[in-house]
Amino acid sequence: MNNLLKPYFTISCASDPGKDDSNRDYFGYRHRDNTLLYENRIPSCHDRTDEPLLACVADGETVIRRPDNPEEDAGAVSVRHLLNEEYENYFDDELKYHAADEVNDSVIRQAELLGYDLSASFAAIGIKDHIVRIMYFGNCSVLHIHDGKLNRCTPLKMSNFINTYAGNDTLRGSEMAVFSDYPLCKGDTWILTTDGVSEPLTDIDYNLYDDLIMRIVKNNPVNPAEVLVKVSGETYYPFYTTDLCKDSRTAVVIRIEES
Protein backbone atom coordinates (compact mmCIF):
# COMPACT_ATOMS: atom_id res chain seq x y z
CA MET A 1 0.00 0.00 0.00
CA ASN A 2 1.27 3.48 -0.87
CA ASN A 3 0.60 6.25 1.65
CA LEU A 4 -0.74 9.26 -0.22
CA LEU A 5 -0.05 12.72 1.19
CA LYS A 6 -2.78 14.51 -0.78
CA PRO A 7 -4.45 12.36 -3.42
CA TYR A 8 -6.31 13.68 -6.40
CA PHE A 9 -8.12 11.81 -9.15
CA THR A 10 -8.25 12.30 -12.89
CA ILE A 11 -11.41 10.98 -14.52
CA SER A 12 -12.01 10.27 -18.19
CA CYS A 13 -15.29 9.04 -19.65
CA ALA A 14 -16.46 8.02 -23.10
CA SER A 15 -19.41 6.29 -24.72
CA ASP A 16 -20.45 5.23 -28.21
CA PRO A 17 -23.91 3.94 -29.22
CA GLY A 18 -22.52 1.33 -31.62
CA LYS A 19 -25.05 0.27 -34.23
CA ASP A 20 -28.05 1.73 -32.36
CA ASP A 21 -29.49 5.19 -32.98
CA SER A 22 -29.76 5.71 -29.22
CA ASN A 23 -27.18 4.61 -26.68
CA ARG A 24 -28.13 1.71 -24.39
CA ASP A 25 -25.35 2.73 -21.97
CA TYR A 26 -25.08 5.56 -19.49
CA PHE A 27 -22.38 7.00 -17.22
CA GLY A 28 -21.92 9.70 -14.62
CA TYR A 29 -19.77 10.82 -11.72
CA ARG A 30 -19.96 13.14 -8.75
CA HIS A 31 -17.44 14.82 -6.45
CA ARG A 32 -19.13 16.65 -3.57
CA ASP A 33 -21.70 18.98 -5.14
CA ASN A 34 -20.38 18.67 -8.69
CA THR A 35 -22.17 16.08 -10.79
CA LEU A 36 -21.68 15.21 -14.44
CA LEU A 37 -24.36 13.10 -16.08
CA TYR A 38 -24.60 11.78 -19.61
CA GLU A 39 -27.75 13.86 -20.15
CA ASN A 40 -26.62 15.61 -23.32
CA ARG A 41 -25.01 12.45 -24.73
CA ILE A 42 -21.55 13.99 -24.96
CA PRO A 43 -19.21 11.40 -26.50
CA SER A 44 -16.35 11.93 -24.03
CA CYS A 45 -15.07 14.12 -21.20
CA HIS A 46 -12.28 14.38 -18.65
CA ASP A 47 -11.96 16.03 -15.26
CA ARG A 48 -9.81 16.28 -12.12
CA THR A 49 -10.72 16.49 -8.42
CA ASP A 50 -9.37 15.96 -4.92
CA GLU A 51 -12.88 15.59 -3.45
CA PRO A 52 -14.55 12.23 -2.60
CA LEU A 53 -15.50 10.76 -5.95
CA LEU A 54 -18.28 8.41 -7.05
CA ALA A 55 -18.47 7.19 -10.67
CA CYS A 56 -20.74 4.63 -12.29
CA VAL A 57 -21.73 3.03 -15.59
CA ALA A 58 -24.89 1.16 -16.56
CA ASP A 59 -25.97 -0.94 -19.52
CA GLY A 60 -29.70 -1.08 -20.27
CA GLU A 61 -30.80 -4.69 -20.75
CA THR A 62 -34.43 -4.15 -21.73
CA VAL A 63 -35.79 -7.16 -23.63
CA ILE A 64 -39.32 -6.20 -24.68
CA ARG A 65 -38.85 -2.56 -25.68
CA ARG A 66 -36.99 0.58 -24.68
CA PRO A 67 -38.29 4.06 -23.87
CA ASP A 68 -38.46 6.52 -26.75
CA ASN A 69 -36.40 8.91 -24.62
CA PRO A 70 -33.08 7.23 -23.62
CA GLU A 71 -32.96 9.39 -20.47
CA GLU A 72 -35.95 7.38 -19.22
CA ASP A 73 -34.18 4.04 -19.67
CA ALA A 74 -32.97 1.87 -16.78
CA GLY A 75 -29.31 2.81 -17.16
CA ALA A 76 -29.96 6.54 -16.98
CA VAL A 77 -32.40 6.23 -14.09
CA SER A 78 -30.10 4.03 -11.98
CA VAL A 79 -27.00 6.21 -12.48
CA ARG A 80 -28.87 9.43 -11.76
CA HIS A 81 -30.43 7.99 -8.62
CA LEU A 82 -27.17 6.77 -7.11
CA LEU A 83 -25.34 10.03 -7.77
CA ASN A 84 -28.17 12.42 -6.86
CA GLU A 85 -29.81 10.62 -3.94
CA GLU A 86 -27.37 8.04 -2.53
CA TYR A 87 -23.94 9.68 -2.84
CA GLU A 88 -23.36 9.99 0.92
CA ASN A 89 -24.94 6.62 1.72
CA TYR A 90 -22.65 4.81 -0.72
CA PHE A 91 -19.63 5.65 1.46
CA ASP A 92 -21.32 4.58 4.72
CA ASP A 93 -20.52 1.01 5.78
CA GLU A 94 -24.13 0.29 6.79
CA LEU A 95 -26.13 2.60 4.51
CA LYS A 96 -24.36 1.33 1.37
CA TYR A 97 -26.87 -1.54 1.36
CA HIS A 98 -29.71 1.00 1.43
CA ALA A 99 -28.07 2.66 -1.59
CA ALA A 100 -28.09 -0.68 -3.44
CA ASP A 101 -31.78 -1.18 -2.58
CA GLU A 102 -32.59 2.30 -3.86
CA VAL A 103 -30.74 1.81 -7.16
CA ASN A 104 -32.79 -1.34 -7.78
CA ASP A 105 -36.04 0.27 -6.63
CA SER A 106 -35.50 3.36 -8.82
CA VAL A 107 -35.62 1.16 -11.92
CA ILE A 108 -38.64 -0.76 -10.65
CA ARG A 109 -40.50 2.53 -10.09
CA GLN A 110 -39.59 3.70 -13.59
CA ALA A 111 -40.82 0.41 -15.08
CA GLU A 112 -44.13 0.80 -13.25
CA LEU A 113 -44.43 4.36 -14.55
CA LEU A 114 -43.80 3.33 -18.17
CA GLY A 115 -45.81 0.12 -17.96
CA TYR A 116 -43.19 -2.42 -19.05
CA ASP A 117 -40.08 -4.14 -17.68
CA LEU A 118 -36.74 -2.34 -17.46
CA SER A 119 -33.38 -3.61 -16.27
CA ALA A 120 -29.72 -2.62 -16.29
CA SER A 121 -26.31 -3.97 -15.42
CA PHE A 122 -24.57 -1.55 -13.10
CA ALA A 123 -21.12 -0.90 -11.60
CA ALA A 124 -19.70 1.89 -9.44
CA ILE A 125 -16.43 3.04 -7.92
CA GLY A 126 -16.34 5.36 -4.91
CA ILE A 127 -13.16 6.90 -3.44
CA LYS A 128 -13.11 8.51 0.00
CA ASP A 129 -10.80 8.54 3.05
CA HIS A 130 -8.08 6.48 1.34
CA ILE A 131 -10.55 3.68 0.51
CA VAL A 132 -11.77 2.58 -2.92
CA ARG A 133 -15.21 0.93 -2.75
CA ILE A 134 -16.68 -0.91 -5.72
CA MET A 135 -20.24 -2.15 -6.20
CA TYR A 136 -21.74 -4.07 -9.08
CA PHE A 137 -24.69 -6.07 -10.27
CA GLY A 138 -24.92 -7.77 -13.64
CA ASN A 139 -22.12 -7.91 -16.20
CA CYS A 140 -20.50 -4.47 -16.17
CA SER A 141 -16.78 -4.75 -15.41
CA VAL A 142 -14.53 -3.20 -12.79
CA LEU A 143 -10.81 -3.44 -13.64
CA HIS A 144 -7.87 -2.44 -11.43
CA ILE A 145 -4.29 -1.72 -12.51
CA HIS A 146 -1.91 -2.04 -9.55
CA ASP A 147 1.86 -2.52 -9.53
CA GLY A 148 1.91 -3.01 -13.29
CA LYS A 149 -0.73 -5.76 -13.30
CA LEU A 150 -4.33 -5.68 -14.50
CA ASN A 151 -6.92 -7.41 -12.33
CA ARG A 152 -10.58 -8.10 -13.13
CA CYS A 153 -12.55 -7.36 -9.94
CA THR A 154 -15.88 -8.58 -11.34
CA PRO A 155 -16.90 -12.00 -12.66
CA LEU A 156 -16.41 -12.91 -16.30
CA LYS A 157 -19.56 -12.57 -18.38
CA MET A 158 -20.46 -16.06 -19.59
CA SER A 159 -23.72 -15.43 -21.46
CA ASN A 160 -26.24 -12.77 -22.44
CA PHE A 161 -28.49 -13.79 -19.53
CA ILE A 162 -27.81 -12.02 -16.25
CA ASN A 163 -29.11 -13.14 -12.86
CA THR A 164 -28.60 -9.89 -10.98
CA TYR A 165 -29.66 -6.53 -12.39
CA ALA A 166 -31.10 -3.18 -11.38
CA GLY A 167 -34.86 -3.47 -11.83
CA ASN A 168 -35.23 -6.99 -10.41
CA ASP A 169 -38.54 -7.13 -8.52
CA THR A 170 -37.87 -10.57 -7.01
CA LEU A 171 -34.75 -9.60 -5.03
CA ARG A 172 -33.66 -6.59 -3.03
CA GLY A 173 -30.74 -4.57 -4.38
CA SER A 174 -28.80 -5.37 -1.21
CA GLU A 175 -29.23 -9.09 -1.91
CA MET A 176 -27.74 -8.76 -5.40
CA ALA A 177 -25.10 -6.05 -5.11
CA VAL A 178 -21.49 -7.07 -4.41
CA PHE A 179 -19.32 -4.59 -2.48
CA SER A 180 -15.55 -4.72 -2.07
CA ASP A 181 -13.12 -2.26 -0.46
CA TYR A 182 -9.50 -1.67 -1.50
CA PRO A 183 -6.76 0.61 -0.16
CA LEU A 184 -6.16 3.78 -2.15
CA CYS A 185 -2.71 3.54 -3.75
CA LYS A 186 -0.73 6.11 -5.68
CA GLY A 187 -0.29 5.18 -9.33
CA ASP A 188 -3.30 2.85 -9.45
CA THR A 189 -5.88 3.05 -12.22
CA TRP A 190 -9.51 1.97 -11.88
CA ILE A 191 -11.67 1.23 -14.93
CA LEU A 192 -15.43 0.81 -15.32
CA THR A 193 -16.76 -0.66 -18.58
CA THR A 194 -19.93 -2.04 -20.04
CA ASP A 195 -19.67 -5.42 -21.76
CA GLY A 196 -19.42 -3.71 -25.14
CA VAL A 197 -15.88 -2.69 -24.16
CA SER A 198 -14.80 -5.66 -22.03
CA GLU A 199 -15.95 -8.47 -24.37
CA PRO A 200 -13.92 -7.48 -27.47
CA LEU A 201 -10.91 -7.02 -25.17
CA THR A 202 -11.25 -10.57 -23.77
CA ASP A 203 -9.41 -13.37 -25.54
CA ILE A 204 -10.77 -16.80 -26.46
CA ASP A 205 -9.14 -18.18 -23.28
CA TYR A 206 -11.30 -15.74 -21.24
CA ASN A 207 -8.29 -13.62 -20.27
CA LEU A 208 -8.32 -9.87 -20.83
CA TYR A 209 -5.91 -8.31 -23.31
CA ASP A 210 -3.94 -7.01 -20.33
CA ASP A 211 -1.04 -5.53 -22.28
CA LEU A 212 -3.30 -3.70 -24.71
CA ILE A 213 -5.50 -2.20 -22.00
CA MET A 214 -2.53 -1.08 -19.88
CA ARG A 215 -0.80 0.36 -22.95
CA ILE A 216 -3.89 2.39 -23.83
CA VAL A 217 -4.12 3.76 -20.30
CA LYS A 218 -0.40 4.59 -20.14
CA ASN A 219 -0.11 6.16 -23.59
CA ASN A 220 -3.25 8.31 -23.43
CA PRO A 221 -3.02 10.40 -20.26
CA VAL A 222 -5.79 12.88 -21.15
CA ASN A 223 -8.69 10.59 -22.08
CA PRO A 224 -7.83 6.87 -22.05
CA ALA A 225 -11.56 6.03 -21.80
CA GLU A 226 -12.13 7.47 -25.28
CA VAL A 227 -9.39 5.25 -26.71
CA LEU A 228 -10.68 2.14 -24.91
CA VAL A 229 -14.11 2.74 -26.44
CA LYS A 230 -12.62 3.36 -29.89
CA VAL A 231 -10.33 0.30 -29.85
CA SER A 232 -13.08 -2.02 -28.58
CA GLY A 233 -15.20 -1.01 -31.57
CA GLU A 234 -12.32 -1.87 -33.93
CA THR A 235 -11.45 -5.23 -32.32
CA TYR A 236 -12.89 -8.53 -33.54
CA TYR A 237 -14.64 -10.72 -31.02
CA PRO A 238 -12.31 -13.67 -30.36
CA PHE A 239 -15.23 -16.08 -30.64
CA TYR A 240 -16.58 -14.52 -33.84
CA THR A 241 -13.47 -13.53 -35.73
CA THR A 242 -15.32 -11.76 -38.55
CA ASP A 243 -17.57 -9.68 -36.27
CA LEU A 244 -16.75 -6.28 -34.81
CA CYS A 245 -18.53 -5.15 -31.67
CA LYS A 246 -21.78 -3.36 -32.59
CA ASP A 247 -23.01 -2.97 -29.02
CA SER A 248 -23.06 0.31 -27.13
CA ARG A 249 -19.66 0.80 -25.50
CA THR A 250 -18.81 2.85 -22.41
CA ALA A 251 -15.73 3.30 -20.21
CA VAL A 252 -14.73 5.40 -17.22
CA VAL A 253 -11.05 5.56 -16.21
CA ILE A 254 -9.90 6.95 -12.85
CA ARG A 255 -6.20 7.53 -12.11
CA ILE A 256 -4.91 7.97 -8.56
CA GLU A 257 -2.37 10.79 -8.47
CA GLU A 258 -0.56 12.70 -5.72
CA SER A 259 -0.20 16.45 -5.45
CSV table of C-alpha atoms in Angstrom, one decimal:
chain,number,residue,atom,x,y,z
A,1,MET,CA,0.0,0.0,0.0
A,2,ASN,CA,1.3,3.5,-0.9
A,3,ASN,CA,0.6,6.3,1.7
A,4,LEU,CA,-0.7,9.3,-0.2
A,5,LEU,CA,-0.1,12.7,1.2
A,6,LYS,CA,-2.8,14.5,-0.8
A,7,PRO,CA,-4.4,12.4,-3.4
A,8,TYR,CA,-6.3,13.7,-6.4
A,9,PHE,CA,-8.1,11.8,-9.1
A,10,THR,CA,-8.3,12.3,-12.9
A,11,ILE,CA,-11.4,11.0,-14.5
A,12,SER,CA,-12.0,10.3,-18.2
A,13,CYS,CA,-15.3,9.0,-19.6
A,14,ALA,CA,-16.5,8.0,-23.1
A,15,SER,CA,-19.4,6.3,-24.7
A,16,ASP,CA,-20.4,5.2,-28.2
A,17,PRO,CA,-23.9,3.9,-29.2
A,18,GLY,CA,-22.5,1.3,-31.6
A,19,LYS,CA,-25.1,0.3,-34.2
A,20,ASP,CA,-28.1,1.7,-32.4
A,21,ASP,CA,-29.5,5.2,-33.0
A,22,SER,CA,-29.8,5.7,-29.2
A,23,ASN,CA,-27.2,4.6,-26.7
A,24,ARG,CA,-28.1,1.7,-24.4
A,25,ASP,CA,-25.4,2.7,-22.0
A,26,TYR,CA,-25.1,5.6,-19.5
A,27,PHE,CA,-22.4,7.0,-17.2
A,28,GLY,CA,-21.9,9.7,-14.6
A,29,TYR,CA,-19.8,10.8,-11.7
A,30,ARG,CA,-20.0,13.1,-8.7
A,31,HIS,CA,-17.4,14.8,-6.4
A,32,ARG,CA,-19.1,16.6,-3.6
A,33,ASP,CA,-21.7,19.0,-5.1
A,34,ASN,CA,-20.4,18.7,-8.7
A,35,THR,CA,-22.2,16.1,-10.8
A,36,LEU,CA,-21.7,15.2,-14.4
A,37,LEU,CA,-24.4,13.1,-16.1
A,38,TYR,CA,-24.6,11.8,-19.6
A,39,GLU,CA,-27.7,13.9,-20.1
A,40,ASN,CA,-26.6,15.6,-23.3
A,41,ARG,CA,-25.0,12.4,-24.7
A,42,ILE,CA,-21.5,14.0,-25.0
A,43,PRO,CA,-19.2,11.4,-26.5
A,44,SER,CA,-16.4,11.9,-24.0
A,45,CYS,CA,-15.1,14.1,-21.2
A,46,HIS,CA,-12.3,14.4,-18.6
A,47,ASP,CA,-12.0,16.0,-15.3
A,48,ARG,CA,-9.8,16.3,-12.1
A,49,THR,CA,-10.7,16.5,-8.4
A,50,ASP,CA,-9.4,16.0,-4.9
A,51,GLU,CA,-12.9,15.6,-3.5
A,52,PRO,CA,-14.5,12.2,-2.6
A,53,LEU,CA,-15.5,10.8,-6.0
A,54,LEU,CA,-18.3,8.4,-7.0
A,55,ALA,CA,-18.5,7.2,-10.7
A,56,CYS,CA,-20.7,4.6,-12.3
A,57,VAL,CA,-21.7,3.0,-15.6
A,58,ALA,CA,-24.9,1.2,-16.6
A,59,ASP,CA,-26.0,-0.9,-19.5
A,60,GLY,CA,-29.7,-1.1,-20.3
A,61,GLU,CA,-30.8,-4.7,-20.8
A,62,THR,CA,-34.4,-4.1,-21.7
A,63,VAL,CA,-35.8,-7.2,-23.6
A,64,ILE,CA,-39.3,-6.2,-24.7
A,65,ARG,CA,-38.8,-2.6,-25.7
A,66,ARG,CA,-37.0,0.6,-24.7
A,67,PRO,CA,-38.3,4.1,-23.9
A,68,ASP,CA,-38.5,6.5,-26.7
A,69,ASN,CA,-36.4,8.9,-24.6
A,70,PRO,CA,-33.1,7.2,-23.6
A,71,GLU,CA,-33.0,9.4,-20.5
A,72,GLU,CA,-35.9,7.4,-19.2
A,73,ASP,CA,-34.2,4.0,-19.7
A,74,ALA,CA,-33.0,1.9,-16.8
A,75,GLY,CA,-29.3,2.8,-17.2
A,76,ALA,CA,-30.0,6.5,-17.0
A,77,VAL,CA,-32.4,6.2,-14.1
A,78,SER,CA,-30.1,4.0,-12.0
A,79,VAL,CA,-27.0,6.2,-12.5
A,80,ARG,CA,-28.9,9.4,-11.8
A,81,HIS,CA,-30.4,8.0,-8.6
A,82,LEU,CA,-27.2,6.8,-7.1
A,83,LEU,CA,-25.3,10.0,-7.8
A,84,ASN,CA,-28.2,12.4,-6.9
A,85,GLU,CA,-29.8,10.6,-3.9
A,86,GLU,CA,-27.4,8.0,-2.5
A,87,TYR,CA,-23.9,9.7,-2.8
A,88,GLU,CA,-23.4,10.0,0.9
A,89,ASN,CA,-24.9,6.6,1.7
A,90,TYR,CA,-22.7,4.8,-0.7
A,91,PHE,CA,-19.6,5.6,1.5
A,92,ASP,CA,-21.3,4.6,4.7
A,93,ASP,CA,-20.5,1.0,5.8
A,94,GLU,CA,-24.1,0.3,6.8
A,95,LEU,CA,-26.1,2.6,4.5
A,96,LYS,CA,-24.4,1.3,1.4
A,97,TYR,CA,-26.9,-1.5,1.4
A,98,HIS,CA,-29.7,1.0,1.4
A,99,ALA,CA,-28.1,2.7,-1.6
A,100,ALA,CA,-28.1,-0.7,-3.4
A,101,ASP,CA,-31.8,-1.2,-2.6
A,102,GLU,CA,-32.6,2.3,-3.9
A,103,VAL,CA,-30.7,1.8,-7.2
A,104,ASN,CA,-32.8,-1.3,-7.8
A,105,ASP,CA,-36.0,0.3,-6.6
A,106,SER,CA,-35.5,3.4,-8.8
A,107,VAL,CA,-35.6,1.2,-11.9
A,108,ILE,CA,-38.6,-0.8,-10.6
A,109,ARG,CA,-40.5,2.5,-10.1
A,110,GLN,CA,-39.6,3.7,-13.6
A,111,ALA,CA,-40.8,0.4,-15.1
A,112,GLU,CA,-44.1,0.8,-13.3
A,113,LEU,CA,-44.4,4.4,-14.5
A,114,LEU,CA,-43.8,3.3,-18.2
A,115,GLY,CA,-45.8,0.1,-18.0
A,116,TYR,CA,-43.2,-2.4,-19.0
A,117,ASP,CA,-40.1,-4.1,-17.7
A,118,LEU,CA,-36.7,-2.3,-17.5
A,119,SER,CA,-33.4,-3.6,-16.3
A,120,ALA,CA,-29.7,-2.6,-16.3
A,121,SER,CA,-26.3,-4.0,-15.4
A,122,PHE,CA,-24.6,-1.6,-13.1
A,123,ALA,CA,-21.1,-0.9,-11.6
A,124,ALA,CA,-19.7,1.9,-9.4
A,125,ILE,CA,-16.4,3.0,-7.9
A,126,GLY,CA,-16.3,5.4,-4.9
A,127,ILE,CA,-13.2,6.9,-3.4
A,128,LYS,CA,-13.1,8.5,0.0
A,129,ASP,CA,-10.8,8.5,3.0
A,130,HIS,CA,-8.1,6.5,1.3
A,131,ILE,CA,-10.5,3.7,0.5
A,132,VAL,CA,-11.8,2.6,-2.9
A,133,ARG,CA,-15.2,0.9,-2.8
A,134,ILE,CA,-16.7,-0.9,-5.7
A,135,MET,CA,-20.2,-2.1,-6.2
A,136,TYR,CA,-21.7,-4.1,-9.1
A,137,PHE,CA,-24.7,-6.1,-10.3
A,138,GLY,CA,-24.9,-7.8,-13.6
A,139,ASN,CA,-22.1,-7.9,-16.2
A,140,CYS,CA,-20.5,-4.5,-16.2
A,141,SER,CA,-16.8,-4.7,-15.4
A,142,VAL,CA,-14.5,-3.2,-12.8
A,143,LEU,CA,-10.8,-3.4,-13.6
A,144,HIS,CA,-7.9,-2.4,-11.4
A,145,ILE,CA,-4.3,-1.7,-12.5
A,146,HIS,CA,-1.9,-2.0,-9.5
A,147,ASP,CA,1.9,-2.5,-9.5
A,148,GLY,CA,1.9,-3.0,-13.3
A,149,LYS,CA,-0.7,-5.8,-13.3
A,150,LEU,CA,-4.3,-5.7,-14.5
A,151,ASN,CA,-6.9,-7.4,-12.3
A,152,ARG,CA,-10.6,-8.1,-13.1
A,153,CYS,CA,-12.6,-7.4,-9.9
A,154,THR,CA,-15.9,-8.6,-11.3
A,155,PRO,CA,-16.9,-12.0,-12.7
A,156,LEU,CA,-16.4,-12.9,-16.3
A,157,LYS,CA,-19.6,-12.6,-18.4
A,158,MET,CA,-20.5,-16.1,-19.6
A,159,SER,CA,-23.7,-15.4,-21.5
A,160,ASN,CA,-26.2,-12.8,-22.4
A,161,PHE,CA,-28.5,-13.8,-19.5
A,162,ILE,CA,-27.8,-12.0,-16.2
A,163,ASN,CA,-29.1,-13.1,-12.9
A,164,THR,CA,-28.6,-9.9,-11.0
A,165,TYR,CA,-29.7,-6.5,-12.4
A,166,ALA,CA,-31.1,-3.2,-11.4
A,167,GLY,CA,-34.9,-3.5,-11.8
A,168,ASN,CA,-35.2,-7.0,-10.4
A,169,ASP,CA,-38.5,-7.1,-8.5
A,170,THR,CA,-37.9,-10.6,-7.0
A,171,LEU,CA,-34.7,-9.6,-5.0
A,172,ARG,CA,-33.7,-6.6,-3.0
A,173,GLY,CA,-30.7,-4.6,-4.4
A,174,SER,CA,-28.8,-5.4,-1.2
A,175,GLU,CA,-29.2,-9.1,-1.9
A,176,MET,CA,-27.7,-8.8,-5.4
A,177,ALA,CA,-25.1,-6.1,-5.1
A,178,VAL,CA,-21.5,-7.1,-4.4
A,179,PHE,CA,-19.3,-4.6,-2.5
A,180,SER,CA,-15.6,-4.7,-2.1
A,181,ASP,CA,-13.1,-2.3,-0.5
A,182,TYR,CA,-9.5,-1.7,-1.5
A,183,PRO,CA,-6.8,0.6,-0.2
A,184,LEU,CA,-6.2,3.8,-2.1
A,185,CYS,CA,-2.7,3.5,-3.7
A,186,LYS,CA,-0.7,6.1,-5.7
A,187,GLY,CA,-0.3,5.2,-9.3
A,188,ASP,CA,-3.3,2.8,-9.4
A,189,THR,CA,-5.9,3.0,-12.2
A,190,TRP,CA,-9.5,2.0,-11.9
A,191,ILE,CA,-11.7,1.2,-14.9
A,192,LEU,CA,-15.4,0.8,-15.3
A,193,THR,CA,-16.8,-0.7,-18.6
A,194,THR,CA,-19.9,-2.0,-20.0
A,195,ASP,CA,-19.7,-5.4,-21.8
A,196,GLY,CA,-19.4,-3.7,-25.1
A,197,VAL,CA,-15.9,-2.7,-24.2
A,198,SER,CA,-14.8,-5.7,-22.0
A,199,GLU,CA,-16.0,-8.5,-24.4
A,200,PRO,CA,-13.9,-7.5,-27.5
A,201,LEU,CA,-10.9,-7.0,-25.2
A,202,THR,CA,-11.3,-10.6,-23.8
A,203,ASP,CA,-9.4,-13.4,-25.5
A,204,ILE,CA,-10.8,-16.8,-26.5
A,205,ASP,CA,-9.1,-18.2,-23.3
A,206,TYR,CA,-11.3,-15.7,-21.2
A,207,ASN,CA,-8.3,-13.6,-20.3
A,208,LEU,CA,-8.3,-9.9,-20.8
A,209,TYR,CA,-5.9,-8.3,-23.3
A,210,ASP,CA,-3.9,-7.0,-20.3
A,211,ASP,CA,-1.0,-5.5,-22.3
A,212,LEU,CA,-3.3,-3.7,-24.7
A,213,ILE,CA,-5.5,-2.2,-22.0
A,214,MET,CA,-2.5,-1.1,-19.9
A,215,ARG,CA,-0.8,0.4,-22.9
A,216,ILE,CA,-3.9,2.4,-23.8
A,217,VAL,CA,-4.1,3.8,-20.3
A,218,LYS,CA,-0.4,4.6,-20.1
A,219,ASN,CA,-0.1,6.2,-23.6
A,220,ASN,CA,-3.3,8.3,-23.4
A,221,PRO,CA,-3.0,10.4,-20.3
A,222,VAL,CA,-5.8,12.9,-21.2
A,223,ASN,CA,-8.7,10.6,-22.1
A,224,PRO,CA,-7.8,6.9,-22.1
A,225,ALA,CA,-11.6,6.0,-21.8
A,226,GLU,CA,-12.1,7.5,-25.3
A,227,VAL,CA,-9.4,5.3,-26.7
A,228,LEU,CA,-10.7,2.1,-24.9
A,229,VAL,CA,-14.1,2.7,-26.4
A,230,LYS,CA,-12.6,3.4,-29.9
A,231,VAL,CA,-10.3,0.3,-29.9
A,232,SER,CA,-13.1,-2.0,-28.6
A,233,GLY,CA,-15.2,-1.0,-31.6
A,234,GLU,CA,-12.3,-1.9,-33.9
A,235,THR,CA,-11.5,-5.2,-32.3
A,236,TYR,CA,-12.9,-8.5,-33.5
A,237,TYR,CA,-14.6,-10.7,-31.0
A,238,PRO,CA,-12.3,-13.7,-30.4
A,239,PHE,CA,-15.2,-16.1,-30.6
A,240,TYR,CA,-16.6,-14.5,-33.8
A,241,THR,CA,-13.5,-13.5,-35.7
A,242,THR,CA,-15.3,-11.8,-38.5
A,243,ASP,CA,-17.6,-9.7,-36.3
A,244,LEU,CA,-16.7,-6.3,-34.8
A,245,CYS,CA,-18.5,-5.2,-31.7
A,246,LYS,CA,-21.8,-3.4,-32.6
A,247,ASP,CA,-23.0,-3.0,-29.0
A,248,SER,CA,-23.1,0.3,-27.1
A,249,ARG,CA,-19.7,0.8,-25.5
A,250,THR,CA,-18.8,2.9,-22.4
A,251,ALA,CA,-15.7,3.3,-20.2
A,252,VAL,CA,-14.7,5.4,-17.2
A,253,VAL,CA,-11.1,5.6,-16.2
A,254,ILE,CA,-9.9,7.0,-12.8
A,255,ARG,CA,-6.2,7.5,-12.1
A,256,ILE,CA,-4.9,8.0,-8.6
A,257,GLU,CA,-2.4,10.8,-8.5
A,258,GLU,CA,-0.6,12.7,-5.7
A,259,SER,CA,-0.2,16.5,-5.4
